[in-house]
Amino acid sequence: MKNILIIFSLLALNLNSQSDSSKIKRAPTDTSKMLLNMDAVYNRPFLQYGKIPVALGGYMEANTNYAVTDGITEGLSFQMRRMTLFVSSSIHRKIKFLSEIEFEDGTKEINIEFAALDFQLHHLVNFRGGIIMNPIGGFNQNHDGPRWEFIDRPISATQLLPATFSNVGFGFYGKTYQPKYVWAYELYLTNGWNDRIIGNSQNKTYLPATKLDPERFEESFNGVPMTNAKTSLRFKGIGEIGLSYMGGVYNKFQDDGLTFDKKRRADVFAVDFNTSLRTKTNITAEFAWTFIDVPDTYTQQYGKKQHGGFIDIVQPLIKRPMFGFEKASFNIAMRAEYVDWNVGTFNETGGNIADDIFSIVPAISFRTSSQTVIRLNYRYQWQKDLLGNPASRTAAIQFGISSYF
Amino acid sequence: MLFLMKRLFIYFTFLTILVISCKKLTPKLPEDHQILEGPIKGLTAAEQDQFLKGDIGFGAVFTPQNGLGPIFVANSCASCHAGDGKGHPFTTLTRFGQTDSTGNQFVQLGGPQLQNRAIPGYSPEIIPSGATSSKILPPANTGLGYLDAVSDQDLLLMSDPNDADADGISGVPNWVNVPAYCQFRANAISMNGKHMARFGKKGAAYDLIQQTANAYNQDMGINSTYESIDTYRKQPVEPEVSNTTLQNVVFYLKTLKAPVQRNANDADVIAGKQIFMSTGCDKCHRAELKTGSSPIKVLSNITFHPYTDLLLHDMGPALDDNYTEGSAKTSEWKTPALWGLGLSKKSQGGSYFLMHDGRAHSIDEAIQLHGGEALQIRLAYGNLSMTERDQLLKFLESL
């Protein structure tokens, strides 16, 4: 971790000391091809200096937050959500390296989200190794703040699926371009879950709790790799659909040769979809289902099945030069999202187990370009406890900025 | 350009309206009478601070990593006492193997309480064959500080062990051995070394410290210096919750407000209250009690309306669960407070689960289940006209 920070600062110094800005180039983002969510990691604005084979980039997000839950508010606060730095380099025509480091909530959390080497053997066979962003759903792969009109990440992508979930591992991916469509696959084996999934302060089955294990980049929790596969298809004029699967054993079934329990799995399936209509309306949607083998003798507090998703609709209203920005646009947007952390019925009564959340987020945004966004969100949210008692209601008003740099 | 200006103007107007209406667009604080949660008004700043700390302790979730189990029933106080209200069959406790005051016959087999859940890799308990068992649903936690501060004398005055007034209703305290870590109330009354207890469905816990230390230990497998015998290992272990946290939780329980009555001035509610008194419900569900002096000022010398006498009553064979605690008989139950009754559904997932095991799904059904000492009064309830019954039920729902 430290080393990488040093490399970053050296590169930055290097840029400053020789600040000959004519040599700093913006590596163009690829707009020619039909792109998939999986391309998002490389399709970012990078800065390149002269002929050095290293490109730098990143993005930041900051916002104000004013939320009221059942009449109680903590007042107004300003949040530095995150700053993310990317470094990419072409080691060889067929070997690329990309890393992404994220600083969340100031420096409370520092994560390497991505740090992988890609070897191109054939366009259908690329080998990838390192810290890999697990391709589950679309958001996990394509999560950069400036791309979204919403300040909060979707609840289903942060509290059902682990957001920016990445793990050490290896695997293959490939793509084929046809005149009418592009098809891609990804297949990785990585380190996986741990038992915090069913032992966490959220009091619910919570896949993101896996991220709390500080040792997960060093060693697998139980020695069984997680399998992650995704296939995506984009049809010209129709849109992209992705089907993904991620699953593995989450418990420590044995230690030091002693067996404690059977192997218990947590499996996730997701569908993601995005399209652009003729009216320039962008629609992005994702839905995920999780299946967790929670022991029957544990508590129903921790669900065996969960599901949830979101749909975002973004409508550009004005797209023309504004306030001196050539490619400015003004947009309205709406997100609807839902998560049920415990799908099932109580053994005792046969009644529904609730533990769910529903929210709607109308938004307006002003983009100076596709890379920088100023956005205003309003959120209204209903959350029910396990027993399905009257929902606690939250409203939030948020104003924020996000930009690549 | 003009067109653009116009549009922008519209959006900014919209934006301004949005910001101005912030207050309108946010959910309001529920009024005091709509919810059970919340502290008693008038606590000092230091008391509020301790209340908040206790609230956090009450909501704290235990996991296998921080001490849960290995065998347990639930993993936080709040899981069973959602919104400080009554519980749900999902959070019911089962106790077994204790049919009279000679104590538990199955201590070595896991008695008295069944820990029916276990962390992964462990097996939960099962009821040993030959043991009788009882299911009990969590009661509400509201207004407990007031109930705690009623003097022993006052309770004794209401009791009538030999039914001297020949109304068929006796009412006795539960006499128990008090653990050494509890402090006796001022002017505590004792009989043959035993004291009058008042918490729990059989009224067998002396005070809120005993109730809380037992809940940590028996319900969650969280040991403290007060109750240090682990339910699984059956031997003393290191504490998993500090005494400070435990005392904060006790303070929180003591300073939870009393439920606030709704529609008290409605004509039907007023008529219903009169029927409640004249039918004789008040002989057990005492409308008015008063506290003695308390170190918490807002609890000192207060008259309050819990609708309980905190005494045990024989409720007849249908409610006899073949299980007992302290000096209570198996058919005896402590009169539950009726305050907050109308809000029960809000913490029980939308349905009523009344009586000790939640078998009654409406207030009417709960009344119909009264037997034993309450038999005459249930019959009187049966003889009420439809209007009178409706008025009585309206009154009960207003509580």
Coordinates of N, CA and C in Angstrom, one line a residue, chain A residues 66-72 195-196 198-203 250 260-261 264 295 297-302 317-318 320-323 330 332 346-349 364 366 376-380 385-390 393-397, chain B residues 1 3-4 7-8 11-12 14-15 18-19 21-23 25-30 61-65 68 72-76 79 82 86-91 116-124 344-350 353:
Chain A
Y66 N -28.2 16.6 4.1 CA -29.2 17.0 5.1 C -30.3 15.9 5.1
A67 N -30.3 15.1 6.1 CA -31.3 14.0 6.1 C -32.1 14.1 7.4
V68 N -33.4 13.7 7.2 CA -34.3 13.7 8.4 C -34.9 12.3 8.4
T69 N -34.8 11.6 9.6 CA -35.4 10.3 9.7 C -36.5 10.4 10.8
D70 N -37.7 10.2 10.5 CA -38.8 10.3 11.4 C -38.7 11.6 12.3
G71 N -38.5 12.7 11.6 CA -38.5 14.0 12.3 C -37.2 14.3 13.0
I72 N -36.2 13.4 13.0 CA -34.9 13.7 13.7 C -33.8 13.9 12.7
D195 N -17.1 -15.3 7.1 CA -18.3 -15.5 7.9 C -18.9 -14.2 8.5
R196 N -18.3 -13.1 8.2 CA -19.0 -11.8 8.7 C -20.3 -11.6 8.0
I198 N -22.8 -13.4 8.1 CA -23.9 -13.7 9.0 C -23.5 -13.5 10.4
G199 N -22.5 -12.6 10.6 CA -22.2 -12.1 12.0 C -21.7 -10.7 11.9
N200 N -22.6 -9.7 11.9 CA -22.2 -8.4 11.7 C -23.2 -7.5 12.5
S201 N -22.8 -6.2 12.6 CA -23.6 -5.3 13.4 C -24.8 -4.8 12.7
Q202 N -24.9 -5.2 11.4 CA -26.1 -4.8 10.7 C -27.3 -5.6 11.1
N203 N -27.0 -6.7 11.7 CA -28.1 -7.7 12.2 C -28.9 -8.2 11.0
Y250 N -18.5 -19.5 2.4 CA -18.2 -18.3 3.3 C -17.7 -18.7 4.6
F260 N -15.2 -28.4 11.2 CA -16.2 -27.8 12.1 C -17.6 -27.9 11.6
D261 N -17.7 -27.8 10.3 CA -19.1 -27.6 9.8 C -19.0 -28.1 8.3
R264 N -20.4 -24.0 3.6 CA -21.7 -23.3 3.4 C -21.4 -22.2 2.3
P295 N -27.0 -21.6 8.6 CA -27.5 -22.9 9.3 C -28.9 -22.7 9.8
T297 N -30.0 -23.8 12.5 CA -30.0 -23.6 13.9 C -29.5 -22.2 14.3
Y298 N -29.1 -21.4 13.3 CA -28.7 -20.0 13.6 C -30.0 -19.3 13.7
T299 N -30.1 -18.0 13.5 CA -31.4 -17.3 13.7 C -31.9 -16.8 12.4
Q300 N -33.2 -16.7 12.2 CA -33.8 -16.2 11.0 C -33.6 -14.7 10.8
Q301 N -33.1 -14.1 11.9 CA -32.6 -12.7 11.7 C -31.8 -12.6 10.5
Y302 N -31.0 -13.6 10.2 CA -30.1 -13.6 9.1 C -30.7 -14.4 7.9
L317 N -32.2 17.5 -20.9 CA -33.2 18.5 -21.4 C -32.6 19.5 -22.3
I318 N -31.4 20.0 -21.9 CA -30.7 20.9 -22.8 C -29.3 20.4 -23.0
R320 N -26.2 21.9 -25.0 CA -25.6 23.0 -25.9 C -24.6 23.7 -25.1
P321 N -23.8 24.6 -25.7 CA -22.9 25.3 -24.9 C -23.6 26.2 -23.9
M322 N -23.2 26.2 -22.7 CA -23.8 27.0 -21.6 C -22.7 27.5 -20.7
F323 N -22.8 28.8 -20.3 CA -21.8 29.4 -19.4 C -20.4 29.1 -19.9
F330 N -28.0 19.8 -19.3 CA -28.9 20.0 -18.2 C -29.8 18.8 -18.1
I332 N -32.6 15.9 -16.1 CA -33.4 15.5 -14.9 C -33.3 14.0 -14.9
F346 N -41.6 -16.3 8.6 CA -41.2 -16.7 9.9 C -41.6 -18.2 10.1
N347 N -40.8 -19.0 10.7 CA -41.1 -20.4 11.0 C -42.3 -20.4 12.0
E348 N -42.3 -19.4 12.9 CA -43.3 -19.4 14.0 C -44.7 -19.0 13.6
T349 N -44.8 -18.1 12.6 CA -46.1 -17.6 12.2 C -46.5 -17.8 10.8
I364 N -31.7 16.6 -10.3 CA -31.4 17.4 -11.5 C -29.9 17.5 -11.5
F366 N -26.4 19.3 -13.7 CA -25.8 20.1 -14.7 C -24.4 19.6 -15.0
L376 N -28.1 17.7 -7.8 CA -29.0 18.0 -6.7 C -29.9 16.8 -6.6
N377 N -29.9 16.2 -5.5 CA -30.8 15.0 -5.3 C -31.7 15.1 -4.1
Y378 N -32.9 14.6 -4.2 CA -33.8 14.5 -3.1 C -34.1 13.0 -3.0
R379 N -34.1 12.6 -1.7 CA -34.4 11.1 -1.5 C -35.5 11.0 -0.5
Y380 N -36.4 10.1 -0.9 CA -37.4 9.7 0.1 C -37.4 8.2 0.3
D385 N -38.4 -2.9 9.6 CA -37.6 -3.8 10.3 C -38.1 -5.2 10.0
L386 N -37.4 -6.2 10.7 CA -37.6 -7.6 10.4 C -39.1 -8.0 10.5
L387 N -39.8 -7.4 11.5 CA -41.2 -7.8 11.8 C -42.2 -7.1 10.9
G388 N -41.7 -6.1 10.2 CA -42.6 -5.4 9.3 C -43.5 -4.3 10.0
N389 N -42.9 -3.8 11.1 CA -43.6 -2.7 11.8 C -43.6 -1.4 10.9
P390 N -44.4 -0.4 11.2 CA -44.5 0.8 10.4 C -43.1 1.3 10.0
R393 N -39.2 6.5 8.0 CA -39.2 7.3 6.8 C -38.0 8.3 6.9
T394 N -37.2 8.3 5.8 CA -36.1 9.2 5.7 C -36.3 10.1 4.5
A395 N -36.0 11.4 4.7 CA -35.9 12.3 3.5 C -34.6 12.9 3.5
A396 N -33.9 13.1 2.4 CA -32.6 13.7 2.4 C -32.5 14.6 1.2
I397 N -31.8 15.7 1.4 CA -31.5 16.6 0.3 C -30.0 16.7 0.2
Chain B
M1 N -31.4 31.8 -27.4 CA -30.9 32.2 -26.1 C -32.0 32.5 -25.1
F3 N -34.9 31.4 -25.2 CA -35.5 30.1 -24.9 C -34.8 29.4 -23.8
L4 N -33.5 29.5 -23.9 CA -32.6 28.9 -22.9 C -32.8 29.5 -21.6
R7 N -36.0 28.5 -19.9 CA -35.9 27.1 -19.3 C -35.1 27.2 -18.0
L8 N -34.0 27.8 -18.1 CA -33.2 27.8 -16.9 C -33.9 28.5 -15.7
Y11 N -36.2 26.0 -14.2 CA -35.5 25.0 -13.4 C -35.1 25.6 -12.1
F12 N -34.6 26.9 -12.1 CA -34.1 27.5 -10.9 C -35.3 27.8 -9.9
F14 N -37.9 26.0 -9.8 CA -38.2 24.6 -9.3 C -37.3 24.3 -8.1
L15 N -36.0 24.6 -8.4 CA -35.0 24.3 -7.4 C -35.3 25.1 -6.1
L18 N -38.0 23.7 -4.2 CA -37.6 22.5 -3.6 C -36.9 22.8 -2.3
V19 N -36.0 23.7 -2.3 CA -35.2 24.0 -1.1 C -36.0 24.6 0.0
S21 N -39.2 24.2 0.4 CA -40.1 23.2 1.0 C -39.4 22.1 1.7
C22 N -38.1 22.2 1.8 CA -37.3 21.2 2.6 C -38.1 20.7 3.8
K23 N -38.5 21.6 4.6 CA -39.2 21.3 5.8 C -40.5 20.5 5.5
L25 N -41.0 18.6 3.0 CA -40.7 17.4 2.3 C -40.1 16.3 3.2
T26 N -39.9 16.6 4.4 CA -39.3 15.7 5.3 C -40.3 15.1 6.3
P27 N -40.1 13.8 6.6 CA -41.0 13.2 7.5 C -41.0 13.8 8.9
K28 N -42.2 14.0 9.5 CA -42.3 14.6 10.8 C -42.0 13.7 11.9
L29 N -41.7 14.3 13.0 CA -41.5 13.6 14.3 C -42.8 13.0 14.7
P30 N -42.9 11.7 14.9 CA -44.2 11.2 15.4 C -44.5 11.8 16.8
V61 N -25.8 -5.1 18.7 CA -26.0 -6.4 18.1 C -24.7 -7.3 18.5
F62 N -25.0 -8.4 19.1 CA -23.9 -9.3 19.4 C -23.7 -10.3 18.2
T63 N -22.5 -10.7 18.0 CA -22.1 -11.6 16.9 C -21.2 -12.7 17.5
P64 N -21.0 -13.7 16.7 CA -20.1 -14.8 17.3 C -18.7 -14.2 17.6
Q65 N -18.3 -13.1 16.9 CA -17.0 -12.5 17.2 C -17.0 -11.7 18.5
L68 N -21.6 -13.5 21.2 CA -22.9 -14.1 21.1 C -22.8 -15.6 21.4
F72 N -28.0 -19.4 22.2 CA -28.7 -18.1 22.5 C -30.2 -18.2 21.9
V73 N -30.9 -17.1 22.1 CA -32.2 -17.0 21.6 C -32.3 -15.8 20.6
A74 N -31.7 -14.7 20.9 CA -31.6 -13.6 20.0 C -30.3 -12.8 20.2
N75 N -30.0 -11.9 19.3 CA -28.7 -11.3 19.4 C -28.7 -9.8 19.8
S76 N -29.8 -9.2 20.2 CA -29.8 -7.9 20.8 C -31.1 -7.7 21.6
S79 N -33.9 -6.7 19.3 CA -34.5 -7.6 18.4 C -35.8 -8.2 19.0
A82 N -38.7 -4.7 20.0 CA -38.7 -3.7 18.9 C -39.5 -2.5 19.3
K86 N -44.2 -4.7 22.8 CA -44.3 -6.1 23.0 C -43.7 -6.9 21.8
G87 N -43.4 -8.2 22.1 CA -42.7 -9.0 21.1 C -43.6 -9.7 20.2
H88 N -43.0 -10.7 19.5 CA -43.6 -11.4 18.4 C -43.3 -12.9 18.6
P89 N -44.1 -13.8 18.1 CA -43.7 -15.2 18.3 C -42.3 -15.6 17.9
F90 N -41.7 -14.8 16.9 CA -40.3 -15.1 16.5 C -39.4 -14.8 17.7
T91 N -39.7 -13.9 18.6 CA -38.8 -13.6 19.7 C -39.3 -14.2 21.1
N116 N -32.6 -22.0 22.0 CA -33.0 -22.7 20.8 C -32.3 -22.4 19.5
R117 N -31.2 -21.5 19.7 CA -30.4 -21.1 18.5 C -29.0 -21.2 18.9
A118 N -28.1 -21.4 17.9 CA -26.7 -21.6 18.2 C -25.9 -20.9 17.1
I119 N -24.7 -20.5 17.4 CA -23.8 -19.9 16.4 C -23.3 -21.1 15.5
P120 N -22.9 -20.9 14.3 CA -22.5 -22.0 13.4 C -21.4 -22.9 14.1
G121 N -21.6 -24.2 13.9 CA -20.7 -25.1 14.5 C -21.1 -25.6 15.9
Y122 N -22.2 -25.1 16.5 CA -22.7 -25.5 17.8 C -24.1 -26.0 17.6
S123 N -24.6 -26.8 18.5 CA -26.0 -27.3 18.5 C -26.8 -26.6 19.5
P124 N -28.0 -26.1 19.2 CA -28.8 -25.5 20.2 C -29.4 -26.6 21.1
S344 N -49.7 -1.7 20.6 CA -48.9 -3.0 20.6 C -48.6 -3.5 19.2
K345 N -49.6 -3.4 18.3 CA -49.5 -3.9 16.9 C -48.3 -3.2 16.2
K346 N -48.0 -2.0 16.6 CA -46.9 -1.3 15.9 C -45.6 -1.9 16.2
S347 N -45.4 -2.7 17.2 CA -44.2 -3.4 17.4 C -44.2 -4.9 17.2
Q348 N -45.5 -5.3 16.9 CA -45.6 -6.8 16.7 C -45.9 -7.2 15.2
G349 N -45.4 -6.3 14.3 CA -45.5 -6.6 12.9 C -46.9 -6.4 12.4
G350 N -47.8 -5.6 13.1 CA -49.1 -5.3 12.5 C -50.3 -6.2 13.1
F353 N -50.5 -9.9 19.4 CA -50.2 -11.2 20.0 C -50.3 -10.9 21.5

